[in-house]
Coordinates of C-alpha atoms in Angstrom, one line a residue:
Chain A
V1 CA -46.0 -57.2 39.3
T2 CA -47.7 -58.7 36.2
G3 CA -51.1 -57.5 35.0
A4 CA -52.8 -60.7 36.3
T5 CA -51.3 -60.3 39.8
L6 CA -52.2 -56.7 39.9
L7 CA -55.8 -57.5 39.0
E8 CA -56.0 -60.2 41.6
R9 CA -54.6 -57.9 44.3
L10 CA -57.0 -55.2 43.2
R11 CA -60.0 -57.5 43.6
L12 CA -58.8 -58.1 47.2
G13 CA -58.9 -54.4 47.8
D14 CA -55.1 -54.2 48.4
Q15 CA -54.4 -50.5 48.8
A16 CA -50.9 -50.6 47.2
A17 CA -52.4 -52.5 44.2
V18 CA -55.2 -49.8 44.0
S19 CA -52.6 -47.1 43.9
R20 CA -50.6 -48.8 41.3
A21 CA -53.6 -49.5 39.1
I22 CA -54.7 -45.8 39.4
S23 CA -51.2 -44.6 38.4
L24 CA -51.3 -46.9 35.4
V25 CA -54.7 -45.6 34.3
E26 CA -54.0 -41.9 35.1
N27 CA -50.8 -41.8 33.1
A28 CA -52.1 -44.1 30.3
R29 CA -49.1 -46.3 30.7
P30 CA -48.8 -49.5 28.6
G31 CA -51.4 -52.0 29.5
F32 CA -53.9 -49.5 31.0
E33 CA -56.6 -50.3 28.5
E34 CA -56.2 -54.1 29.1
L35 CA -56.5 -53.5 32.8
L36 CA -59.6 -51.4 32.3
A37 CA -61.1 -54.0 30.0
A38 CA -60.4 -56.7 32.6
I39 CA -62.1 -54.8 35.5
H40 CA -65.0 -53.5 33.4
P41 CA -67.3 -56.4 34.2
R42 CA -66.7 -55.7 37.9
T43 CA -67.8 -52.1 37.8
G44 CA -71.2 -50.5 38.5
R45 CA -71.6 -51.5 42.1
A46 CA -70.2 -48.5 43.9
Q47 CA -72.3 -45.4 44.5
R48 CA -70.6 -42.4 43.0
V49 CA -71.0 -39.0 44.6
G50 CA -69.7 -35.7 43.2
V51 CA -68.8 -32.7 45.5
T52 CA -68.5 -29.4 43.6
G53 CA -68.7 -25.7 44.3
P54 CA -66.6 -22.5 44.2
P55 CA -63.1 -22.3 45.8
G56 CA -63.4 -21.7 49.6
A57 CA -66.8 -23.2 50.0
G58 CA -65.5 -25.9 52.3
K59 CA -65.8 -28.9 49.9
S60 CA -62.9 -30.8 51.5
S61 CA -64.3 -30.2 55.0
L62 CA -67.7 -31.5 54.0
T63 CA -66.1 -34.5 52.2
Q64 CA -64.1 -35.3 55.3
A65 CA -67.2 -35.0 57.5
L66 CA -69.2 -37.3 55.2
V67 CA -66.4 -39.8 55.1
Q68 CA -66.3 -40.0 58.9
Q69 CA -70.1 -40.3 59.0
W70 CA -70.1 -43.1 56.5
R71 CA -67.2 -45.0 58.2
R72 CA -69.3 -45.0 61.4
Q73 CA -72.0 -46.8 59.4
G74 CA -69.4 -49.3 58.2
I75 CA -69.4 -48.0 54.6
T76 CA -66.0 -48.1 52.8
V77 CA -65.2 -44.9 50.9
A78 CA -62.7 -43.8 48.3
V79 CA -62.1 -40.1 47.6
V80 CA -60.8 -38.8 44.3
A81 CA -59.8 -35.1 44.6
V82 CA -59.4 -33.5 41.1
D83 CA -56.9 -30.8 41.8
P84 CA -55.8 -28.4 39.1
S85 CA -52.1 -28.7 38.7
S86 CA -50.1 -25.6 38.8
P87 CA -49.5 -24.7 35.1
L88 CA -45.8 -23.9 35.9
S89 CA -44.7 -26.3 38.6
G90 CA -46.9 -29.1 37.3
G91 CA -47.7 -30.2 40.8
A92 CA -51.0 -30.4 42.6
L93 CA -51.4 -28.7 45.9
L94 CA -52.3 -31.1 48.5
G95 CA -53.2 -28.9 51.5
D96 CA -56.7 -30.2 51.7
R97 CA -55.6 -33.8 51.5
I98 CA -53.3 -33.3 54.4
R99 CA -56.2 -32.1 56.5
M100 CA -57.9 -35.5 55.8
E101 CA -55.1 -37.3 57.6
G102 CA -57.5 -38.1 60.5
V103 CA -59.0 -40.8 58.3
A104 CA -55.9 -41.8 56.3
L105 CA -54.9 -44.7 58.5
D106 CA -58.3 -46.4 58.2
P107 CA -58.1 -49.2 55.6
G108 CA -61.8 -48.6 54.7
V109 CA -60.8 -45.2 53.3
F110 CA -58.7 -44.5 50.2
I111 CA -57.7 -40.9 49.3
R112 CA -56.2 -39.9 46.0
S113 CA -55.5 -36.6 44.3
M114 CA -55.5 -36.4 40.5
A115 CA -53.5 -33.9 38.6
T116 CA -55.6 -32.5 35.8
R117 CA -53.2 -31.6 33.0
G118 CA -52.6 -33.7 30.0
A119 CA -55.0 -36.5 30.7
L120 CA -55.3 -38.5 27.5
G121 CA -58.8 -38.3 26.2
G122 CA -59.8 -35.6 28.7
L123 CA -60.1 -35.2 32.4
A124 CA -63.7 -36.5 32.7
L125 CA -62.8 -39.8 31.0
A126 CA -59.6 -40.2 33.1
T127 CA -61.6 -39.5 36.3
R128 CA -64.3 -42.0 35.3
E129 CA -61.7 -44.7 34.7
V130 CA -60.0 -44.1 38.1
C131 CA -63.5 -44.4 39.6
D132 CA -63.9 -47.7 37.7
V133 CA -60.7 -49.0 39.4
L134 CA -62.0 -48.0 42.8
D135 CA -65.4 -49.5 42.0
A136 CA -63.7 -52.8 41.0
A137 CA -61.6 -52.7 44.2
G138 CA -64.8 -53.0 46.1
F139 CA -65.3 -49.5 47.7
D140 CA -68.9 -49.0 48.6
R141 CA -68.9 -45.3 47.9
I142 CA -66.7 -43.1 45.7
V143 CA -66.5 -39.3 46.3
V144 CA -65.2 -37.2 43.4
E145 CA -64.3 -33.7 44.7
T146 CA -63.3 -30.9 42.3
V147 CA -61.4 -27.7 43.2
G148 CA -62.5 -25.4 40.4
V149 CA -65.9 -24.6 39.0
G150 CA -65.2 -24.6 35.3
Q151 CA -66.5 -26.6 32.4
S152 CA -64.2 -29.5 32.8
E153 CA -65.0 -29.8 36.5
L154 CA -68.7 -29.8 35.6
D155 CA -68.1 -32.7 33.2
V156 CA -66.3 -34.5 35.9
V157 CA -69.0 -34.3 38.6
A158 CA -71.7 -34.9 36.0
A159 CA -70.3 -38.5 35.7
T160 CA -71.4 -39.3 39.2
D161 CA -74.8 -40.7 40.4
T162 CA -75.4 -37.8 42.9
T163 CA -73.9 -34.4 42.8
I164 CA -73.6 -32.2 45.9
L165 CA -73.1 -28.4 45.2
V166 CA -71.5 -26.6 48.1
M167 CA -71.8 -22.8 48.5
V168 CA -71.1 -20.2 51.2
P169 CA -72.8 -17.0 52.2
E170 CA -71.3 -13.6 51.4
S171 CA -70.0 -14.3 48.0
G172 CA -72.9 -14.0 45.6
D173 CA -72.8 -17.8 45.1
G174 CA -76.5 -18.3 44.5
I175 CA -76.6 -16.1 41.4
Q176 CA -73.3 -17.3 40.2
A177 CA -74.2 -21.0 40.6
L178 CA -77.2 -20.5 38.4
K179 CA -75.0 -18.7 35.9
S180 CA -72.5 -21.5 35.7
G181 CA -75.0 -24.2 35.1
L182 CA -74.1 -25.9 38.3
I183 CA -77.5 -25.7 39.8
E184 CA -78.9 -27.8 37.0
V185 CA -76.6 -30.7 37.7
A186 CA -76.9 -30.5 41.5
D187 CA -79.0 -33.1 43.3
V188 CA -78.3 -31.9 46.8
L189 CA -77.5 -28.2 47.6
V190 CA -75.5 -27.3 50.7
V191 CA -75.0 -23.9 52.2
N192 CA -71.9 -24.4 54.3
K193 CA -70.5 -22.0 56.9
A194 CA -74.2 -21.4 57.7
D195 CA -73.3 -19.5 60.9
R196 CA -72.1 -16.6 58.7
S197 CA -74.4 -13.7 58.0
G198 CA -76.3 -14.0 54.7
A199 CA -76.9 -17.7 55.0
D200 CA -80.7 -17.4 55.1
R201 CA -80.7 -15.0 52.2
L202 CA -78.5 -17.5 50.1
I203 CA -80.9 -20.3 51.0
R204 CA -83.8 -18.2 49.7
E205 CA -81.9 -17.2 46.5
I206 CA -81.1 -20.9 45.8
G207 CA -84.7 -21.7 46.2
I208 CA -85.7 -19.1 43.7
S209 CA -83.0 -20.3 41.3
L210 CA -84.2 -23.9 41.6
E211 CA -87.8 -22.8 40.8
L212 CA -86.6 -20.8 37.8
R213 CA -84.6 -23.6 36.4
Q214 CA -87.1 -26.4 37.2
G215 CA -87.8 -27.2 33.5
A216 CA -84.1 -27.6 32.7
R217 CA -83.5 -30.3 35.3
A218 CA -82.4 -33.9 34.4
E219 CA -84.8 -35.6 36.9
P220 CA -88.1 -33.7 37.1
G221 CA -89.4 -35.8 39.9
W222 CA -86.6 -35.0 42.3
I223 CA -86.7 -31.7 44.3
P224 CA -83.1 -31.0 45.4
P225 CA -83.0 -30.3 49.1
V226 CA -81.2 -27.1 50.3
L227 CA -79.3 -27.9 53.5
A228 CA -77.4 -25.8 55.9
T229 CA -74.1 -27.1 57.3
I230 CA -71.1 -26.1 59.4
A231 CA -68.9 -28.9 58.1
T232 CA -65.9 -28.2 60.3
E233 CA -68.1 -28.8 63.4
G234 CA -70.1 -31.6 61.8
S235 CA -73.3 -29.7 62.0
G236 CA -75.9 -30.7 59.3
V237 CA -73.6 -33.4 57.9
A238 CA -76.0 -36.3 58.9
E239 CA -78.8 -34.5 56.9
V240 CA -76.5 -34.3 53.8
S241 CA -75.7 -38.0 54.2
A242 CA -79.4 -38.8 54.4
A243 CA -80.2 -36.7 51.4
V244 CA -77.5 -38.5 49.4
E245 CA -79.1 -41.8 50.4
D246 CA -82.6 -40.5 49.6
H247 CA -81.5 -39.4 46.2
H248 CA -79.9 -42.8 45.5
R249 CA -83.1 -44.6 46.5
F250 CA -85.1 -42.2 44.3
L251 CA -82.8 -43.0 41.3
E252 CA -83.1 -46.7 41.9
A253 CA -86.9 -46.6 42.4
T254 CA -87.6 -44.6 39.3
G255 CA -85.2 -46.5 37.0
A256 CA -83.2 -43.2 36.6
L257 CA -80.0 -44.8 38.0
T258 CA -80.0 -47.4 35.2
A259 CA -80.8 -44.7 32.6
R260 CA -78.1 -42.4 33.9
R261 CA -75.5 -45.1 34.0
G262 CA -76.5 -46.3 30.5
T263 CA -76.1 -42.8 29.1
R264 CA -72.7 -42.5 30.8
L265 CA -71.6 -45.9 29.5
A266 CA -72.5 -44.9 26.0
R267 CA -70.5 -41.7 26.4
Q268 CA -67.6 -43.7 27.8
L269 CA -67.7 -46.0 24.7
H270 CA -67.6 -42.9 22.4
E271 CA -64.7 -41.4 24.3
V272 CA -62.7 -44.6 24.6
V273 CA -63.0 -45.4 20.9
S274 CA -62.1 -41.8 20.0
R275 CA -59.1 -41.8 22.3
S276 CA -57.8 -45.1 20.9
L277 CA -58.2 -43.9 17.3
S278 CA -56.6 -40.6 18.0
R279 CA -53.6 -42.2 19.7
W280 CA -53.2 -44.6 16.8
A281 CA -53.3 -41.9 14.2
W282 CA -50.9 -39.7 16.1
D283 CA -48.4 -42.6 16.4
A284 CA -48.9 -43.8 12.8
A285 CA -48.3 -40.3 11.4
E286 CA -45.3 -39.9 13.7
G287 CA -47.0 -36.8 15.0
A288 CA -44.4 -36.0 17.6
R289 CA -41.5 -36.1 15.1
L290 CA -43.5 -34.1 12.5
V291 CA -44.3 -31.3 15.0
A292 CA -40.7 -31.2 16.2
D293 CA -39.4 -31.1 12.5
R294 CA -41.8 -28.3 11.4
R295 CA -41.8 -26.2 14.5
A296 CA -39.1 -23.8 13.2
D297 CA -40.8 -23.5 9.8
V298 CA -44.1 -22.5 11.5
A299 CA -42.3 -20.1 13.8
E300 CA -40.6 -18.3 10.9
G301 CA -43.9 -18.2 8.8
R302 CA -42.8 -20.6 6.1
V303 CA -45.7 -22.8 6.6
T304 CA -49.0 -22.6 8.6
P305 CA -50.0 -25.2 11.3
Y306 CA -53.0 -26.0 9.0
A307 CA -50.8 -26.9 6.1
V308 CA -48.7 -29.2 8.3
A309 CA -51.8 -30.9 9.6
A310 CA -53.3 -31.4 6.1
A311 CA -50.0 -33.0 4.9
A312 CA -50.0 -35.3 7.9
V313 CA -53.5 -36.4 7.1
A314 CA -52.8 -36.8 3.4
R315 CA -49.8 -39.1 4.1
L316 CA -51.8 -41.2 6.6
A317 CA -54.7 -41.5 4.1
G318 CA -52.2 -42.7 1.5
A319 CA -53.0 -39.8 -0.9
E320 CA -50.7 -39.5 -3.8
D321 CA -50.7 -35.7 -3.9
P322 CA -50.7 -34.1 -0.4
P323 CA -52.5 -30.8 -0.5
A324 CA -49.8 -28.9 1.4
Chain B
V1 CA -70.5 -15.8 0.4
T2 CA -67.4 -17.7 -0.9
G3 CA -64.3 -18.2 1.2
A4 CA -62.4 -15.6 -0.8
T5 CA -65.1 -12.9 -0.3
L6 CA -65.4 -13.7 3.4
L7 CA -61.6 -13.3 3.7
E8 CA -61.7 -10.0 1.9
R9 CA -64.5 -8.6 4.0
L10 CA -62.8 -9.9 7.2
R11 CA -59.6 -8.0 6.2
L12 CA -61.8 -4.8 5.9
G13 CA -63.0 -5.4 9.5
D14 CA -66.6 -6.0 8.4
Q15 CA -68.4 -7.0 11.6
A16 CA -70.9 -9.4 9.8
A17 CA -67.9 -11.1 8.1
V18 CA -66.1 -11.4 11.5
S19 CA -69.2 -13.0 13.1
R20 CA -69.6 -15.4 10.2
A21 CA -65.9 -16.4 10.3
I22 CA -66.0 -16.9 14.1
S23 CA -69.1 -19.2 13.7
L24 CA -67.3 -21.2 11.0
V25 CA -64.3 -21.6 13.3
E26 CA -66.1 -22.2 16.5
N27 CA -68.3 -25.0 15.0
A28 CA -65.5 -26.5 12.9
R29 CA -67.7 -26.2 9.8
P30 CA -66.3 -27.3 6.4
G31 CA -63.6 -24.9 5.3
F32 CA -62.7 -23.6 8.7
E33 CA -59.1 -24.9 8.5
E34 CA -58.6 -23.3 5.0
L35 CA -59.9 -20.0 6.5
L36 CA -57.5 -20.2 9.4
A37 CA -54.6 -21.1 7.1
A38 CA -55.4 -18.1 4.9
I39 CA -55.6 -15.6 7.8
H40 CA -52.6 -17.1 9.7
P41 CA -50.0 -14.8 8.1
R42 CA -52.0 -11.8 9.2
T43 CA -52.1 -12.7 12.9
G44 CA -49.8 -11.7 15.7
R45 CA -50.4 -7.9 15.7
A46 CA -53.2 -7.7 18.3
Q47 CA -52.4 -7.5 22.0
R48 CA -54.3 -10.3 23.8
V49 CA -55.4 -9.8 27.4
G50 CA -57.0 -12.4 29.6
V51 CA -59.4 -11.6 32.4
T52 CA -60.0 -14.4 34.9
G53 CA -61.1 -14.9 38.5
P54 CA -63.8 -16.5 40.6
P55 CA -67.6 -16.1 39.8
G56 CA -68.9 -12.8 41.2
A57 CA -65.5 -11.0 41.2
G58 CA -66.8 -8.4 38.6
K59 CA -64.8 -9.6 35.6
S60 CA -67.4 -8.3 33.2
S61 CA -67.7 -4.9 34.9
L62 CA -63.9 -4.5 34.8
T63 CA -63.8 -5.6 31.1
Q64 CA -66.5 -3.1 30.2
A65 CA -64.7 -0.3 32.0
L66 CA -61.4 -1.2 30.3
V67 CA -63.1 -1.3 26.9
Q68 CA -64.5 2.2 27.5
Q69 CA -61.1 3.5 28.7
W70 CA -59.4 2.1 25.6
R71 CA -62.1 3.4 23.2
R72 CA -61.4 6.9 24.6
Q73 CA -57.8 6.3 23.6
G74 CA -58.9 5.3 20.1
I75 CA -57.9 1.6 20.5
T76 CA -60.3 -0.9 18.9
V77 CA -61.2 -3.8 21.1
A78 CA -62.8 -7.3 20.6
V79 CA -64.1 -9.2 23.7
V80 CA -64.4 -13.0 23.7
A81 CA -66.4 -14.2 26.7
V82 CA -65.9 -17.9 27.3
D83 CA -69.2 -18.9 29.0
P84 CA -69.8 -22.4 30.2
S85 CA -72.9 -23.6 28.5
S86 CA -75.6 -25.1 30.5
P87 CA -75.1 -28.9 30.4
L88 CA -78.8 -29.5 29.9
S89 CA -80.1 -26.6 27.9
G90 CA -76.9 -26.3 25.8
G91 CA -77.1 -22.5 25.8
A92 CA -74.8 -19.8 27.2
L93 CA -76.2 -17.3 29.6
L94 CA -75.6 -13.8 28.2
G95 CA -76.6 -11.6 31.1
D96 CA -73.2 -10.0 31.3
R97 CA -73.0 -9.4 27.6
I98 CA -76.3 -7.5 27.8
R99 CA -74.8 -5.3 30.4
M100 CA -72.2 -4.3 27.9
E101 CA -74.8 -2.9 25.5
G102 CA -73.4 0.6 26.3
V103 CA -70.5 -0.1 24.0
A104 CA -72.3 -2.5 21.5
L105 CA -73.2 0.1 18.9
D106 CA -69.6 1.3 18.6
P107 CA -68.0 -0.2 15.4
G108 CA -64.6 -0.1 17.2
V109 CA -65.9 -2.8 19.6
F110 CA -66.8 -6.4 18.9
I111 CA -68.3 -8.6 21.6
R112 CA -68.8 -12.4 21.3
S113 CA -69.8 -15.1 23.7
M114 CA -68.4 -18.6 23.1
A115 CA -70.2 -21.7 24.3
T116 CA -67.6 -24.1 25.7
R117 CA -69.0 -27.6 25.1
G118 CA -67.8 -29.9 22.5
A119 CA -65.2 -27.6 20.9
L120 CA -63.2 -29.9 18.5
G121 CA -59.7 -30.1 19.8
G122 CA -60.4 -28.4 23.1
L123 CA -61.6 -25.1 24.3
A124 CA -58.2 -23.5 24.5
L125 CA -57.5 -24.1 20.8
A126 CA -60.9 -23.0 19.7
T127 CA -60.6 -19.7 21.7
R128 CA -57.1 -19.1 20.3
E129 CA -58.4 -19.6 16.8
V130 CA -61.3 -17.2 17.4
C131 CA -58.7 -14.7 18.6
D132 CA -56.7 -15.3 15.4
V133 CA -59.8 -14.3 13.4
L134 CA -60.2 -11.1 15.4
D135 CA -56.5 -10.4 15.2
A136 CA -56.6 -10.8 11.4
A137 CA -59.7 -8.5 11.3
G138 CA -57.5 -5.7 12.7
F139 CA -58.6 -5.2 16.3
D140 CA -55.9 -3.6 18.3
R141 CA -56.7 -5.4 21.5
I142 CA -58.5 -8.7 22.2
V143 CA -59.9 -9.4 25.7
V144 CA -60.6 -13.1 26.6
E145 CA -62.9 -13.2 29.6
T146 CA -63.7 -16.5 31.4
V147 CA -66.6 -17.2 33.7
G148 CA -65.2 -20.2 35.6
V149 CA -61.9 -20.8 37.4
G150 CA -61.2 -24.4 36.4
Q151 CA -58.4 -26.0 34.5
S152 CA -59.8 -25.4 31.0
E153 CA -60.4 -21.7 31.8
L154 CA -56.8 -21.5 33.1
D155 CA -55.6 -22.9 29.8
V156 CA -57.7 -20.3 27.9
V157 CA -56.3 -17.3 29.6
A158 CA -52.8 -18.7 29.6
A159 CA -52.9 -18.3 25.8
T160 CA -53.0 -14.4 26.1
D161 CA -50.1 -12.0 26.4
T162 CA -51.2 -10.5 29.7
T163 CA -53.5 -12.1 32.3
I164 CA -55.5 -10.0 34.7
L165 CA -56.7 -11.9 37.8
V166 CA -59.8 -10.3 39.5
M167 CA -60.7 -11.1 43.1
V168 CA -63.1 -9.6 45.7
P169 CA -62.8 -9.2 49.5
E170 CA -64.8 -11.4 51.9
S171 CA -64.5 -14.7 50.1
G172 CA -61.1 -16.1 50.9
D173 CA -60.0 -15.4 47.3
G174 CA -56.4 -14.8 48.2
I175 CA -55.7 -18.2 49.6
Q176 CA -57.9 -19.9 46.9
A177 CA -56.2 -18.1 44.0
L178 CA -52.9 -19.4 45.3
K179 CA -54.4 -22.9 45.5
S180 CA -55.8 -22.9 42.0
G181 CA -52.5 -21.9 40.4
L182 CA -54.1 -18.7 39.1
I183 CA -51.6 -16.5 40.9
E184 CA -48.8 -18.0 38.9
V185 CA -50.3 -17.1 35.5
A186 CA -51.5 -13.6 36.6
D187 CA -49.5 -10.6 35.4
V188 CA -51.8 -8.0 36.9
L189 CA -53.8 -8.6 40.1
V190 CA -57.0 -6.6 40.8
V191 CA -58.9 -6.5 44.0
N192 CA -62.3 -5.3 42.8
K193 CA -65.2 -4.0 45.0
A194 CA -62.4 -2.4 47.0
D195 CA -64.9 -0.4 49.1
R196 CA -65.9 -3.6 50.8
S197 CA -64.5 -4.5 54.2
G198 CA -61.6 -6.9 54.0
A199 CA -60.0 -5.3 50.9
D200 CA -56.8 -4.2 52.6
R201 CA -56.4 -7.7 54.2
L202 CA -56.9 -9.3 50.7
I203 CA -54.3 -7.1 49.2
R204 CA -51.9 -8.1 51.9
E205 CA -52.7 -11.8 51.5
I206 CA -52.1 -11.5 47.7
G207 CA -48.7 -9.8 48.4
I208 CA -47.7 -12.7 50.7
S209 CA -48.9 -15.3 48.1
L210 CA -46.9 -13.6 45.4
E211 CA -43.8 -13.6 47.5
L212 CA -44.3 -17.3 48.4
R213 CA -44.7 -18.3 44.7
Q214 CA -42.1 -16.0 43.3
G215 CA -39.8 -18.8 42.1
A216 CA -42.6 -20.5 40.2
R217 CA -43.4 -17.4 38.0
A218 CA -43.0 -17.4 34.2
E219 CA -41.4 -14.0 34.0
P220 CA -39.1 -13.5 37.0
G221 CA -38.3 -9.9 36.1
W222 CA -41.9 -8.8 36.3
I223 CA -43.5 -8.0 39.7
P224 CA -47.2 -8.2 39.3
P225 CA -48.9 -5.1 40.6
V226 CA -51.8 -5.5 43.0
L227 CA -54.4 -2.8 42.2
A228 CA -57.7 -1.8 43.9
T229 CA -60.7 -1.0 41.8
I230 CA -64.5 -0.3 42.0
A231 CA -65.1 -1.3 38.4
T232 CA -68.8 -0.3 38.3
E233 CA -67.8 3.3 39.2
G234 CA -64.6 3.3 37.0
S235 CA -62.4 3.8 40.1
G236 CA -58.9 2.4 39.6
V237 CA -59.5 1.3 36.0
A238 CA -57.0 3.7 34.5
E239 CA -54.3 2.2 36.7
V240 CA -55.3 -1.3 35.5
S241 CA -55.1 -0.1 31.9
A242 CA -51.6 1.4 32.6
A243 CA -50.5 -1.8 34.2
V244 CA -51.6 -3.8 31.1
E245 CA -49.6 -1.4 28.9
D246 CA -46.6 -1.5 31.3
H247 CA -46.6 -5.3 31.1
H248 CA -46.8 -5.3 27.4
R249 CA -43.8 -3.0 27.2
F250 CA -41.9 -5.2 29.6
L251 CA -42.7 -8.3 27.4
E252 CA -41.5 -6.4 24.3
A253 CA -38.4 -5.0 25.9
T254 CA -37.2 -8.3 27.4
G255 CA -38.0 -10.4 24.3
A256 CA -40.5 -12.4 26.5
L257 CA -43.3 -11.5 24.1
T258 CA -41.6 -13.2 21.2
A259 CA -40.7 -16.2 23.4
R260 CA -44.3 -16.5 24.8
R261 CA -45.8 -16.3 21.3
G262 CA -43.3 -18.8 20.0
T263 CA -44.2 -21.3 22.7
R264 CA -47.9 -20.8 22.1
L265 CA -47.5 -21.2 18.3
A266 CA -45.6 -24.5 18.8
R267 CA -48.4 -25.7 21.1
Q268 CA -51.0 -24.6 18.5
L269 CA -49.1 -26.6 15.8
H270 CA -49.2 -29.7 18.1
E271 CA -52.9 -29.3 18.8
V272 CA -53.9 -28.5 15.1
V273 CA -52.0 -31.6 13.8
S274 CA -53.5 -33.7 16.6
R275 CA -57.0 -32.5 15.9
S276 CA -56.8 -33.2 12.2
L277 CA -55.3 -36.6 12.7
S278 CA -58.0 -37.5 15.3
R279 CA -60.8 -36.3 13.1
W280 CA -59.5 -38.2 10.1
A281 CA -59.1 -41.5 12.1
W282 CA -62.6 -41.1 13.5
D283 CA -64.1 -40.6 10.1
A284 CA -62.0 -43.3 8.4
A285 CA -62.9 -45.9 11.1
E286 CA -66.6 -44.8 10.8
G287 CA -66.4 -44.1 14.6
A288 CA -70.0 -42.7 14.9
R289 CA -71.6 -45.8 13.2
L290 CA -69.4 -48.2 15.2
V291 CA -70.3 -46.6 18.5
A292 CA -74.0 -46.6 17.6
D293 CA -73.8 -50.3 16.5
R294 CA -72.0 -51.5 19.6
R295 CA -73.8 -49.4 22.2
A296 CA -76.4 -52.1 23.1
D297 CA -73.7 -54.8 23.3
V298 CA -71.7 -52.6 25.7
A299 CA -74.8 -51.7 27.8
E300 CA -75.7 -55.4 28.2
G301 CA -72.1 -56.4 29.1
R302 CA -71.4 -58.5 25.9
V303 CA -68.3 -56.4 25.1
T304 CA -66.3 -53.8 26.9
P305 CA -65.6 -50.3 25.4
Y306 CA -61.9 -51.2 25.3
A307 CA -62.5 -54.2 23.1
V308 CA -64.6 -52.1 20.7
A309 CA -61.8 -49.5 20.6
A310 CA -59.1 -52.2 20.0
A311 CA -61.1 -53.7 17.1
A312 CA -61.6 -50.2 15.5
V313 CA -57.9 -49.5 15.7
A314 CA -57.0 -53.0 14.3
R315 CA -59.3 -52.4 11.3
L316 CA -57.9 -49.0 10.6
A317 CA -54.3 -50.3 10.9
G318 CA -55.2 -53.1 8.4
A319 CA -54.4 -55.9 10.8
E320 CA -55.5 -59.3 9.7
D321 CA -56.5 -60.5 13.1
P322 CA -58.3 -57.9 15.2
P323 CA -57.8 -58.6 19.0
A324 CA -61.5 -58.1 19.9

């Protein structure tokens, strides 16, 4: 399949072409930047929704329930699940994806897991570019779901239009969400498994956290709703969906959507240029060979990593007298 | 203070010099690579211990209890707390650090929080280099504690000799730890708040997870102990400390310590060379000015980020005919 054909099939929403394009982008295979350049003018139409929260909060169940809700409204949905790969096996665990099989045969739904290790230029950029592919393929809504609650996951969901933070009672989530900075990026707050004891207390705690952090929020005019759900039973899901739509209308009405997307596009420009320059320098300096050649010297203490790096830069810069 | 003086004072374990050196390294200020090159031959003596686990598990309480235990044994300890900065305020929340004030006046203890955003070359490398500074300053043991449980935090603790994974009952942590890949990097497993209901069940679940994942583990000869603690009361802490020491002896006896450190040093070489080359290319191509100049063109759709990147590379590579 040539680039032009892939692009054509992508525009028609062909799921095999979408899969192929994502693999190309995710693995930074030859031609991925040309593909992204070609689809770039067709991006910016889809509504991007992030779903984050601590492990065990029921993010996948809520995502699945939202997808079903939106499909009933005729909205097409793509789900990108950012799974941490196992550091040893290198594979992503797909348990939650399997649970979404109920919607997997619907051509209006596309589900994809992304492994997180080794993404060239960082996970947030790679996820954003995968969303660009799905956006260009014509999906109405794109859900980015993360498994962890670390800094890189926070960066990932921060690149969406609307962020849903999912928490559960009985785990001190309210206080911890404040601590992790998640509450500042959240536009819609969900207390899932709301039939458990402690749900009311958690909702109150979140309310206090929101008031405390009010000044730090990105959109001062938006008061994030705190909603109770039992996602596995579908309870409260319609309200979450309505809140996502309310937030989108708020962003459109206030001009915040344009502003947010402008900021993100500027950041993408920065990261794309940085990635290209880094890759070029690494290749031009024959970084891989250099590292392999000097590995033993570094291990045996004959040279430091910093001296090897300085010599590589000096050679690339064409200096006569490398400072190694 | 000149570089030489700073280095001299660092060798003497002067806490103000340690702080200053860490700031230099953390913020990649001029001279940081020279400092790291100078201290490099003095690293590799300290024992590095990672403490990870989901928010609310009591990682800081356990760290504090371990520090007190080790101080009673005359062991000097440095703690590096990797806190996610708030994406909007840019500041790290230091609540847990304040709780450690009980040990803060002891010159045998050094506590430092690291903000995680924008670390040049990635968080894992920056944390490792901060540990190198503390190692060269003569601390016997260095504890790296993370707040989140995302991929970047996993990379951070994977750069230690021994990783402690802390979990609590009542939050489905056993299943989730397996899912996140944490159980594969953990050398010592701790069920904290063990007086809560569900502790026995969690210990059983962890045991099953460990058996299931046995083949994937880094050190097949080591069976990670599963220990119960109530860190705030000091209960079970001596056993955790003993397990950390057992694991260290195991690593030394089997040669795994040398192998692990060799692998990490090779990775550090790769990352240090990559960071230096990237920084050089960004500066040589005047990346910051280029991004600022083309930002409006990208926002208004006159050019894609990919075309700007290709032109930057072409100019740096000295091509006659940039493909923009």
